[in-house]
XYZ file of C-alpha atoms in Angstrom:
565
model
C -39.097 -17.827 65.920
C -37.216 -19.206 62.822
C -39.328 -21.928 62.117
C -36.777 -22.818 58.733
C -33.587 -23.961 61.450
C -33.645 -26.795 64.141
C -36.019 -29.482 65.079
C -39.868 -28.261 65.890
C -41.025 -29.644 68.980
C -44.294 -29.844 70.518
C -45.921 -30.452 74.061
C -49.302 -29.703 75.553
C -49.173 -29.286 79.158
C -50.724 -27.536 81.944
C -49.554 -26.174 85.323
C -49.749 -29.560 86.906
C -47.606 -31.164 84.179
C -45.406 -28.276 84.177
C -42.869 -29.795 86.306
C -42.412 -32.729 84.222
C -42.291 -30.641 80.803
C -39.192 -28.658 81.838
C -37.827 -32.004 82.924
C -38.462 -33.354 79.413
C -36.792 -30.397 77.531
C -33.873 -30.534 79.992
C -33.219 -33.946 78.782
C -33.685 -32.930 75.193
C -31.078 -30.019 75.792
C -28.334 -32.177 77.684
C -28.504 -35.002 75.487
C -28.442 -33.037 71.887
C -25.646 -32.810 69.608
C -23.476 -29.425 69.090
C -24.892 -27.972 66.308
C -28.905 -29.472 66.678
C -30.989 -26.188 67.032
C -34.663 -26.611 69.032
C -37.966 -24.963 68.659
C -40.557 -26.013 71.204
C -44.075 -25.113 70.873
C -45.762 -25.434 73.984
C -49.628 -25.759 73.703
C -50.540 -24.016 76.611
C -53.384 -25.352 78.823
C -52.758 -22.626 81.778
C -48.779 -22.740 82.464
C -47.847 -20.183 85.263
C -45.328 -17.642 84.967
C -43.175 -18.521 87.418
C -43.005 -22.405 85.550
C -42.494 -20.156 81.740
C -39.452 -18.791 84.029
C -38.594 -22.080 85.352
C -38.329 -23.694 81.724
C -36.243 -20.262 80.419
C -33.402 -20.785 82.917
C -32.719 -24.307 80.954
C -31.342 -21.948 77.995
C -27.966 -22.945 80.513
C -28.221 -26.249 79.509
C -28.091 -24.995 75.671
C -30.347 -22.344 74.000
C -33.468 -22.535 72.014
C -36.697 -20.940 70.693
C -39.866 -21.721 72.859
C -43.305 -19.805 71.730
C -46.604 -20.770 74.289
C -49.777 -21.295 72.326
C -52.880 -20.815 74.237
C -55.812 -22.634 72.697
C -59.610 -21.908 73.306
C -61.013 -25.226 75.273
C -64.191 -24.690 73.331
C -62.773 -26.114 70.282
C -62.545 -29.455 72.674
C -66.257 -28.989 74.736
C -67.725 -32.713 73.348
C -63.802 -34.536 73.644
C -64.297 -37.228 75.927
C -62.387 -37.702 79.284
C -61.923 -41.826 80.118
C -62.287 -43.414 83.781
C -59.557 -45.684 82.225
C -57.294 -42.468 81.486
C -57.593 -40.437 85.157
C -54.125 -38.939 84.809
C -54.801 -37.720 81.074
C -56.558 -34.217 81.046
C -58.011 -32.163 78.345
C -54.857 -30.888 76.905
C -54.495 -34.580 75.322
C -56.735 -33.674 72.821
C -54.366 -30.403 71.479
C -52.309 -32.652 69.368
C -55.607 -32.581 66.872
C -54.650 -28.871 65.602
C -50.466 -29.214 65.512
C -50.076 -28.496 62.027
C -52.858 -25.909 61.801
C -50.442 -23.633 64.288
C -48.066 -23.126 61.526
C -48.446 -24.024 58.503
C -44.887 -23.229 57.235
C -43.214 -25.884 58.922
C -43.290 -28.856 56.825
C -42.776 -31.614 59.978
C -42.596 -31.302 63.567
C -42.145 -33.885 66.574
C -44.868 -34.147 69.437
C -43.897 -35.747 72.720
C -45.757 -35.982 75.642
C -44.814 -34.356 79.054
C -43.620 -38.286 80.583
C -41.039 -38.968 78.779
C -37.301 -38.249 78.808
C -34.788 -38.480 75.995
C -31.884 -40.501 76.711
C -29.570 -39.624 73.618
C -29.744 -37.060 69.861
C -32.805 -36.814 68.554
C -31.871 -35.851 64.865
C -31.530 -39.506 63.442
C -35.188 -40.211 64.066
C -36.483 -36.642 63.835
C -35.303 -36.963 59.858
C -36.957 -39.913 59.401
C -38.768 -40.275 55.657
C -42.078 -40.510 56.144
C -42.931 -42.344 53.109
C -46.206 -40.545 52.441
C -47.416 -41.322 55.904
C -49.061 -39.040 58.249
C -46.594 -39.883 61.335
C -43.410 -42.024 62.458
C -44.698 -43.876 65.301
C -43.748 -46.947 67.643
C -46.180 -49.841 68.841
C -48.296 -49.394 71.869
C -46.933 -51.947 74.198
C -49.837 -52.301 76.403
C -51.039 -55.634 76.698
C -54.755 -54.302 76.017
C -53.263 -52.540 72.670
C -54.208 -55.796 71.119
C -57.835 -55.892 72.438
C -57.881 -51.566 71.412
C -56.382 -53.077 67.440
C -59.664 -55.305 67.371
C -62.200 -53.015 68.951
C -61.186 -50.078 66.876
C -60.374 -52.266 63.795
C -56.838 -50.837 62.567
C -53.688 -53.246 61.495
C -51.540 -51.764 64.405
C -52.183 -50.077 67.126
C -49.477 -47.438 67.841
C -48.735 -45.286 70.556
C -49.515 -41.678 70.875
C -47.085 -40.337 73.319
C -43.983 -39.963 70.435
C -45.149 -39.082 67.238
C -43.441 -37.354 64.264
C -45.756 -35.654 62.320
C -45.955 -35.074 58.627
C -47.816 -31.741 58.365
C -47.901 -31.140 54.925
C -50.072 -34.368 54.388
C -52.191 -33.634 57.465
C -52.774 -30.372 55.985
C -53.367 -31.149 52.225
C -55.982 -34.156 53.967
C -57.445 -32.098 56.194
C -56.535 -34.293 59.225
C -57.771 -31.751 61.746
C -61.408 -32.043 60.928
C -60.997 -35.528 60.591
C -60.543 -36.024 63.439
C -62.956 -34.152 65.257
C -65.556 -35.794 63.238
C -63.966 -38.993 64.441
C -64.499 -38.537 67.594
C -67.998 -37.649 67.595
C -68.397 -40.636 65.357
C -67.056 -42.938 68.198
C -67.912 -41.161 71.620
C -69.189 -44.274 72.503
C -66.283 -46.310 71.808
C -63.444 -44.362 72.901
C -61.529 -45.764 75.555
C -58.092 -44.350 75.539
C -59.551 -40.917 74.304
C -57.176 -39.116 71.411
C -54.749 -42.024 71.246
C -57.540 -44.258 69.624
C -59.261 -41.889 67.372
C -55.421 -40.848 65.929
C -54.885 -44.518 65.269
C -58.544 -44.962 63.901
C -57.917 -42.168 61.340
C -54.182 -42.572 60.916
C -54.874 -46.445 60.221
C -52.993 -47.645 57.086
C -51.063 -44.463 57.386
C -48.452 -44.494 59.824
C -44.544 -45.728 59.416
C -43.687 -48.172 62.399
C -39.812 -47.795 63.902
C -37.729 -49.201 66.523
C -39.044 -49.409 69.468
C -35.798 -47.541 70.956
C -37.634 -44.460 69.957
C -40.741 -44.765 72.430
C -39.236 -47.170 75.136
C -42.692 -48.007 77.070
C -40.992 -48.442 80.284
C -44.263 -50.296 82.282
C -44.884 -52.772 79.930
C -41.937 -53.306 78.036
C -41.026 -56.509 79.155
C -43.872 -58.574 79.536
C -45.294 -57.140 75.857
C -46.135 -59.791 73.299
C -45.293 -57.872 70.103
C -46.945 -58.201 66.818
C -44.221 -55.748 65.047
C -40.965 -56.461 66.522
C -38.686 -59.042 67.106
C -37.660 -60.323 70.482
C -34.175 -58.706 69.498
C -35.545 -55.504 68.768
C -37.865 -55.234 71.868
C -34.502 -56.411 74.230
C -32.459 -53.344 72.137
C -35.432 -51.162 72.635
C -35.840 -51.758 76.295
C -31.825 -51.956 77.144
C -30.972 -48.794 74.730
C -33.525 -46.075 74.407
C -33.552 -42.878 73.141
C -37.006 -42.062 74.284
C -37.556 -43.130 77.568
C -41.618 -43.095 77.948
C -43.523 -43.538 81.286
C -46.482 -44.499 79.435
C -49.144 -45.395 82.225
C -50.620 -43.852 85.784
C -47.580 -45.035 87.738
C -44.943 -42.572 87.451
C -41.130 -41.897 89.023
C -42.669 -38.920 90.561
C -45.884 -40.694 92.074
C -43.764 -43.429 93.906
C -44.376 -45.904 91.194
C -41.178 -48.355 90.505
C -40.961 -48.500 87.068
C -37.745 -49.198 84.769
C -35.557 -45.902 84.404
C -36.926 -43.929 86.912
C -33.733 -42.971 87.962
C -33.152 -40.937 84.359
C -36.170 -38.934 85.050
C -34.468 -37.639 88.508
C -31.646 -37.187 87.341
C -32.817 -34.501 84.450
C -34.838 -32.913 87.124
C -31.563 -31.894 89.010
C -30.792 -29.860 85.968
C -34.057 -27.923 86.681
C -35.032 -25.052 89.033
C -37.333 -27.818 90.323
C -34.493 -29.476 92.057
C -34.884 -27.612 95.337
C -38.849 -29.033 95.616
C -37.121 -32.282 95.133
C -34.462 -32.002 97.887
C -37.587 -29.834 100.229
C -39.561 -33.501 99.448
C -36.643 -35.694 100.569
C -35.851 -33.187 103.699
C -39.331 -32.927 104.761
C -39.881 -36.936 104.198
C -36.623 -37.634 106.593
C -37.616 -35.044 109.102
C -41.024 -36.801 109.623
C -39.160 -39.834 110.049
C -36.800 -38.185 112.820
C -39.621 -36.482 114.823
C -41.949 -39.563 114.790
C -39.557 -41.590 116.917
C -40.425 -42.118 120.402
C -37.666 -41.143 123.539
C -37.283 -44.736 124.127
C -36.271 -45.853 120.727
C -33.102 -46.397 119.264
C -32.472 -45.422 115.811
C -29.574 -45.857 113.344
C -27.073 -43.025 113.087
C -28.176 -40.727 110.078
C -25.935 -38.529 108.194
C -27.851 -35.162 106.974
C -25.931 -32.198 105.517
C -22.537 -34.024 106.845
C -24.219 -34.247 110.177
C -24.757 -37.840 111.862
C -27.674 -37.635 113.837
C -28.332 -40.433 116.489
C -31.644 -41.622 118.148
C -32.436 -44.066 121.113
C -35.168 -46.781 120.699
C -34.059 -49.453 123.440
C -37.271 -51.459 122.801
C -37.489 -51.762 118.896
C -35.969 -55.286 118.674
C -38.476 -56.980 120.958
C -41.458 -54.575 120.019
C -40.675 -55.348 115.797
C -40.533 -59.212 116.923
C -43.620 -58.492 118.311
C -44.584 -57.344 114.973
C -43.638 -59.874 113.076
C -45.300 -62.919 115.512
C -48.073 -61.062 115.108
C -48.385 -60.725 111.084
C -47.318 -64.304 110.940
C -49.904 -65.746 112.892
C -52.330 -63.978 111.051
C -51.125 -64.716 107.643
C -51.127 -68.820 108.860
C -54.696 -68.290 109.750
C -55.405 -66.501 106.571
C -53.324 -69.523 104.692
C -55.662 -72.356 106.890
C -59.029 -70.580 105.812
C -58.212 -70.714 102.667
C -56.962 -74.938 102.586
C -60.672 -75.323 104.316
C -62.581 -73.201 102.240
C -60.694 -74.873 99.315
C -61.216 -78.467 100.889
C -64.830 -77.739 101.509
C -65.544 -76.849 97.723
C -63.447 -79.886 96.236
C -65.832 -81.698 98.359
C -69.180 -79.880 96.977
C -67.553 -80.547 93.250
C -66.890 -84.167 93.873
C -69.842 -84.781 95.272
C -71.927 -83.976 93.122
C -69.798 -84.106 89.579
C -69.700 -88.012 90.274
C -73.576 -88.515 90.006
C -73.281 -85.918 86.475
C -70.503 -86.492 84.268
C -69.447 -90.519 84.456
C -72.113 -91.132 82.041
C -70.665 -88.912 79.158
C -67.386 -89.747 79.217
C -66.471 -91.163 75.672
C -70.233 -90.749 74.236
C -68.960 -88.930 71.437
C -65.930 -91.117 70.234
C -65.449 -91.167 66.220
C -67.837 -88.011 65.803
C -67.291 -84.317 65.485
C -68.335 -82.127 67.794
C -69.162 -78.054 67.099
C -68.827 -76.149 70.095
C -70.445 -72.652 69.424
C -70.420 -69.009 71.258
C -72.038 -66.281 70.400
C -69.388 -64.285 68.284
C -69.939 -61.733 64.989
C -68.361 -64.969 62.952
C -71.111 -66.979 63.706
C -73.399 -65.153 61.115
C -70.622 -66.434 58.487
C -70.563 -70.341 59.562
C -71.767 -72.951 57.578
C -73.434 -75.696 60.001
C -71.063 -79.207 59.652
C -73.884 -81.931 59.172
C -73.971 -85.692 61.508
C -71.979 -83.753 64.127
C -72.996 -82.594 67.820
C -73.643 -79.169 68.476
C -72.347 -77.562 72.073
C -73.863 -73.772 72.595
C -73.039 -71.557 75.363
C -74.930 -68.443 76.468
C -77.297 -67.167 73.641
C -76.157 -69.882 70.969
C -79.288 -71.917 71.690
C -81.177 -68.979 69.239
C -78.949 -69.619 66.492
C -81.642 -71.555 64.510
C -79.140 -73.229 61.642
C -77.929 -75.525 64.182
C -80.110 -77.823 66.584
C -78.130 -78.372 69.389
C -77.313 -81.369 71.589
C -75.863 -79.519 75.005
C -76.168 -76.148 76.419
C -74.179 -74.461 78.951
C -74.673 -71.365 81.303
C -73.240 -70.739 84.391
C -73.155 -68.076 87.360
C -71.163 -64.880 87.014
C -72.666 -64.330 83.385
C -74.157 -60.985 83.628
C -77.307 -60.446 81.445
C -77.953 -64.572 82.095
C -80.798 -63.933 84.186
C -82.482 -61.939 80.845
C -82.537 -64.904 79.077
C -82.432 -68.271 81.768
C -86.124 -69.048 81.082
C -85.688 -69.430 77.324
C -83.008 -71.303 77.729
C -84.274 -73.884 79.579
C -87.149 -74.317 77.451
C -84.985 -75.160 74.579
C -84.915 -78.773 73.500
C -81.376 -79.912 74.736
C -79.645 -81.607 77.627
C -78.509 -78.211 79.500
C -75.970 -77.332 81.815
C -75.684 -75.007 84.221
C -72.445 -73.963 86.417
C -72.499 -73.001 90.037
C -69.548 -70.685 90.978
C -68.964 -71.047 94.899
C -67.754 -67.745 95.265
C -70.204 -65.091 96.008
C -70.240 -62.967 92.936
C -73.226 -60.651 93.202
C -76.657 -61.651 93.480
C -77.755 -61.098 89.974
C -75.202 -62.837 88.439
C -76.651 -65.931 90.336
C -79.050 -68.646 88.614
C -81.407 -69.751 91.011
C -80.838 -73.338 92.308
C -84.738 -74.660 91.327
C -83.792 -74.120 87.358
C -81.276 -77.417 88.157
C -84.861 -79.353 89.069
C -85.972 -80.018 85.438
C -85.368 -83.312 84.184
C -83.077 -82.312 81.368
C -81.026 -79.898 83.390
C -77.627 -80.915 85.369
C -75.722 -78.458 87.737
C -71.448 -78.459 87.898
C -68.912 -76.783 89.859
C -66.716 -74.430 88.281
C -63.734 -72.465 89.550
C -63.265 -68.549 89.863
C -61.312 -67.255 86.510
C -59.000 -65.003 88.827
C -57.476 -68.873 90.414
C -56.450 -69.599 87.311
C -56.883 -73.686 88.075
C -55.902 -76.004 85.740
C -58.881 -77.248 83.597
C -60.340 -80.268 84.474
C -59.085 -83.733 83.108
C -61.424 -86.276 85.263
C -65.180 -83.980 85.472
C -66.055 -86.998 87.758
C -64.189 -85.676 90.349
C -63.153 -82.054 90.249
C -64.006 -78.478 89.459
C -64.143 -77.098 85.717
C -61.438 -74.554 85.200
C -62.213 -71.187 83.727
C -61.012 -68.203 82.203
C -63.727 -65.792 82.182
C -65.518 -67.566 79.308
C -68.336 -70.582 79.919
C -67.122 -71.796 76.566
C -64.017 -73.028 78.513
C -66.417 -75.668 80.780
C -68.033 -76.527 77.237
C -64.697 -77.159 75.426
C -63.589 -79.601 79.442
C -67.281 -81.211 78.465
C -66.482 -81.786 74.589
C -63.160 -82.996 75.135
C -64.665 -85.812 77.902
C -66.707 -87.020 75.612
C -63.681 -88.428 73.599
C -64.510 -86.974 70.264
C -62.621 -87.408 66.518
C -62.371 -83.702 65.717
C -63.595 -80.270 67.769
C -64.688 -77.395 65.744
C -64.723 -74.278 67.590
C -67.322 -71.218 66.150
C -67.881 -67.976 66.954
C -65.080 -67.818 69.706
C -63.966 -64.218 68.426
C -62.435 -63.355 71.693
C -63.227 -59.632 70.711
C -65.276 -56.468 71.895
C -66.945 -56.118 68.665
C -70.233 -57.423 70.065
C -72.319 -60.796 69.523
C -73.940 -62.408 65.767
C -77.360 -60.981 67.046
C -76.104 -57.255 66.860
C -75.897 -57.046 70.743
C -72.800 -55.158 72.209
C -70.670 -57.500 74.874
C -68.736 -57.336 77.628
C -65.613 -59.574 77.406
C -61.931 -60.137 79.011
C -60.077 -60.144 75.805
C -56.920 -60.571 77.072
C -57.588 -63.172 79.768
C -59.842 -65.581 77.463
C -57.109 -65.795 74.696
C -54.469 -66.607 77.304
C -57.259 -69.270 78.693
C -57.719 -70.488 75.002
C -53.608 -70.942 74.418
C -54.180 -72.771 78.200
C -56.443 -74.731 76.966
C -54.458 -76.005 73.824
C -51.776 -77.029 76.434
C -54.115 -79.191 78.460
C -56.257 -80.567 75.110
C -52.209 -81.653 73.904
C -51.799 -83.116 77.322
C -54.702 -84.919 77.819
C -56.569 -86.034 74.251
C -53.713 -85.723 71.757
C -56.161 -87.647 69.459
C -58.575 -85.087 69.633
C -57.915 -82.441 66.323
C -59.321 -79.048 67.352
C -60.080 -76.564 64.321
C -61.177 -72.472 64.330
C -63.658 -72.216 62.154
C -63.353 -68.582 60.622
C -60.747 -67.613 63.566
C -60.792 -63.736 64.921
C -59.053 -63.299 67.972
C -58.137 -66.985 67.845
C -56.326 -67.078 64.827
C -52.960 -69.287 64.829
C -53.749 -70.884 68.055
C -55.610 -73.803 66.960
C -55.601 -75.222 62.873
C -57.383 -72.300 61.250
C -60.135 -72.874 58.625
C -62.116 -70.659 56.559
C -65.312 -71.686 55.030
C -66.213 -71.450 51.424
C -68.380 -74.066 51.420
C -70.540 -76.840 53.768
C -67.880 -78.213 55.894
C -69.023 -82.235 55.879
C -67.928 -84.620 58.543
C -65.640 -87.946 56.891
């Protein structure tokens, strides 16, 4: 192979990806310019021959160099598989040795196996790197912003399109890099290679268009932190990589955005005639599933009309339909009961609990405090009154005025008799909906005299949050801080300072590791902003030292005591 003419190309597949590889490089072909020249390397994790033969018949198309590269799995024994990542395989992790297989070439482009290219490669295949290791394009999964935290990198970039600058990997030694990497985090991988490659690449990676790795699941519900609205709508409407970046895929079933493009380079392949035997054998079980006395729409097959009888089907798919709406309207009127039934509970028993607070803390500040890494960095504000949820309470620079713990915490039962022997008037939340028995605080801990039981709603409901606690349910969003923040706000407060909210997975001020909905506690905290605007728009609320919650509220960073006016 002449390794000094065209564009290198690599892909790591396996029999079972096979398929979808030819269907990539068919695209490639058909969408190249006259004179662009391809070599693919194909990192070879067990490709048949009759799929090698498959991919050499697309030399119709246009011709190019292809060279197979079987690799020794041994090299990849302790690389982790992910329950998150079930349609990843081994092969993934190939992409740690590219520039190792020849050293010669100077740059090369990896792509994985689910993507097609919708138009030339050459403008971004001669990008500059700018002494980067790779040309990349933002991971537009939502969670990519949780992964950025965890793993601690300025962007978090996906994996699936990346153009490679070899020489630097080489002359840095990438390769072992990141096989130490990954040993180094085994415990915190989650996406397998795709997050060690951004740990190790972080700083050190050139950010384009999104055009160029068009995430086609997510791409328009992402919230970007590179690219502008513009860019993302020019991405999404004009790609020239076409990615199918999660476990739903054209060829699955799933209905995602340019699945047509991905059947359409297929019928360029020798694979075309397993599609048609798919679509043949899919209509045939249709045909010979119909019963003598049905009546079925003429079908046209091979220029053929076909016509079945099914006299009944009208009156038997009423039938049908009576049927699923009656059960749907009893569905619907369990629901209004069960709902009416819990309002009820929460009223009931909120009225006797939370009239008495209402405006107790007018004029003062109030702290409300989790249990976030920032915490070990806050300064305690003096003459205000301290809120702590979960494991706050053993913070001991702060002595704290309220508590709150609720059902549906997790490790809560570790620590519930501790925390009701701490000094404070405590809370503790009752979900109604069962939730696993030992995620449930027994009833008798709401018997001691400085301990008061509330209603709060499932996080998955999504309720409003509260704006009379006399009355109805808190609202949540898979924190307890969010029935704290209802509780602080009631009590009518000048300022709220909010500490140790870090909305992030990098564990608790104690050391301990958590468990956390990123994503669904930030969108409760911009919810929450909304509803604190709404309802006490004289109430300032103020991150102290923000993480995850940076910009949402006013931000402030402590250099010194914080003092109340």
């Amino acid at each position: 192979m002449n390794n000094n003419l065209g564009m290198n190309i690599f892909f790591s597949s396996d029999d079972n990806y096979a398929r979808h590889l030819t269907v990539s490089i068919a695209s490639i072909l058909y969408n190249a310019d006259k004179n662009d020249k391809f070599n693919f390397y194909i990192l070879d994790g067990g490709i048949s021959d009759k799929s090698k033969k498959y991919i050499e018949k697309l030399k119709k198309i246009k011709k190019f160099n292809i060279k197979y590269i079987v690799l020794n799995d041994k090299m990849f024994e302790k690389c982790p598989l992910k329950e998150e990542c079930k349609h990843i395989s081994k092969p993934t992790y190939y992409r740690y040795i590219i520039p190792t297989i020849n050293p010669d070439i100077e740059k090369c482009l990896y792509l994985d196996c689910d993507i097609v290219v919708n138009a030339p490669l050459d403008e971004f295949y001669n990008m500059d790197f700018e002494d980067n290791y790779a040309v990349v394009v933002e991971d537009m999964f939502t969670v990519a912003k949780e992964d950025k935290i965890r793993l601690d990198v300025d962007t978090y970039f996906n994996a699936g399109v990346m153009l490679i600058n070899n020489k630097k990997w080489i002359e840095d030694d990438i390769t072992n890099k990141l096989f130490e990497n990954t040993s180094k985090l085994i415990n915190l991988i989650r996406w397998v290679d795709q997050d060690i490659l951004n740990y190790t690449f972080n700083k050190k990676i050139k950010l384009v268009h999104p055009k160029y790795n068009c995430q086609t699941w997510v791409f328009k519900e992402v919230l970007s932190d590179v690219y502008s609205d513009k860019e993302l709508e020019e991405g999404f409407s004009n790609p020239v990589i076409i990615h199918y970046s999660s476990d739903t895929k054209p060829w699955n079933g799933g209905r995602v955005p340019y699945a047509s493009e991905y059947f359409k380079y297929l019928k360029m392949t020798s694979y075309k005639k397993d599609y048609y035997k798919q679509k043949i054998d899919k209509l045939l079980k249709a045909i010979f599933s119909i019963q003598k006395d049905d009546f079925y729409k003429a079908i046209t097959l091979f220029g053929v009309k076909f016509k079945f009888i099914r006299k009944n089907h009208i009156l038997r798919q009423a039938f049908y339909k009576q049927e699923e709406i009656r059960s749907e309207v009893e569905k619907i009127n369990s629901n209004i009961c069960k709902k009416n039934e819990e309002a009820f509970m929460a009223y009931n028993l909120h009225k006797e609990v939370f009239p008495k607070y209402k405006g107790i803390n007018k004029g003062r500040d109030v702290v409300v405090v989790a249990t976030g890494p920032s915490l070990k960095n806050f300064k305690p504000i003096e003459n205000a009154c301290y809120i702590g949820v979960n494991r706050a309470f053993e913070y001991d620079r702060a002595k704290f005025d309220y508590l709150f713990l609720q059902d549906y915490s997790g490790p809560t039962r570790t620590y519930i008799d501790k925390f009701i022997k701490y000094d404070a008037h405590k809370f503790l939340g009752i979900l109604p909906e069962k939730c696993g028995l030992n995620t449930i605080i027994p009833l008798y801990y709401g018997d001691f005299d400085d301990v008061e039981r509330y209603y709060t709603v499932h996080p998955t409901e999504k309720q409003e949050f509260a704006f009379d606690l006399a009355s109805l349910a808190l609202g949540d969003s898979y924190s307890v801080v969010f029935p704290a923040m209802q509780f602080a706000l009631w009590t009518r407060p000048k300022r709220i300072y909010i500490v140790g909210c870090d909305c992030t997975m990098s564990g608790h001020y104690n050391g301990k590791s958590n468990i956390l909905a990123v994503n669904a506690v930030i969108d409760g905290w911009r919810r929450m902003k909304k509803f604190a605007n709404a309802y006490y728009p004289d109430t300032e609320i103020i991150s102290i030292n923000p993480v995850g919650l940076k910009g949402i509220f006013r931000d402030e960073y402590q250099k010194e005591i914080v003092k109340a006016n």
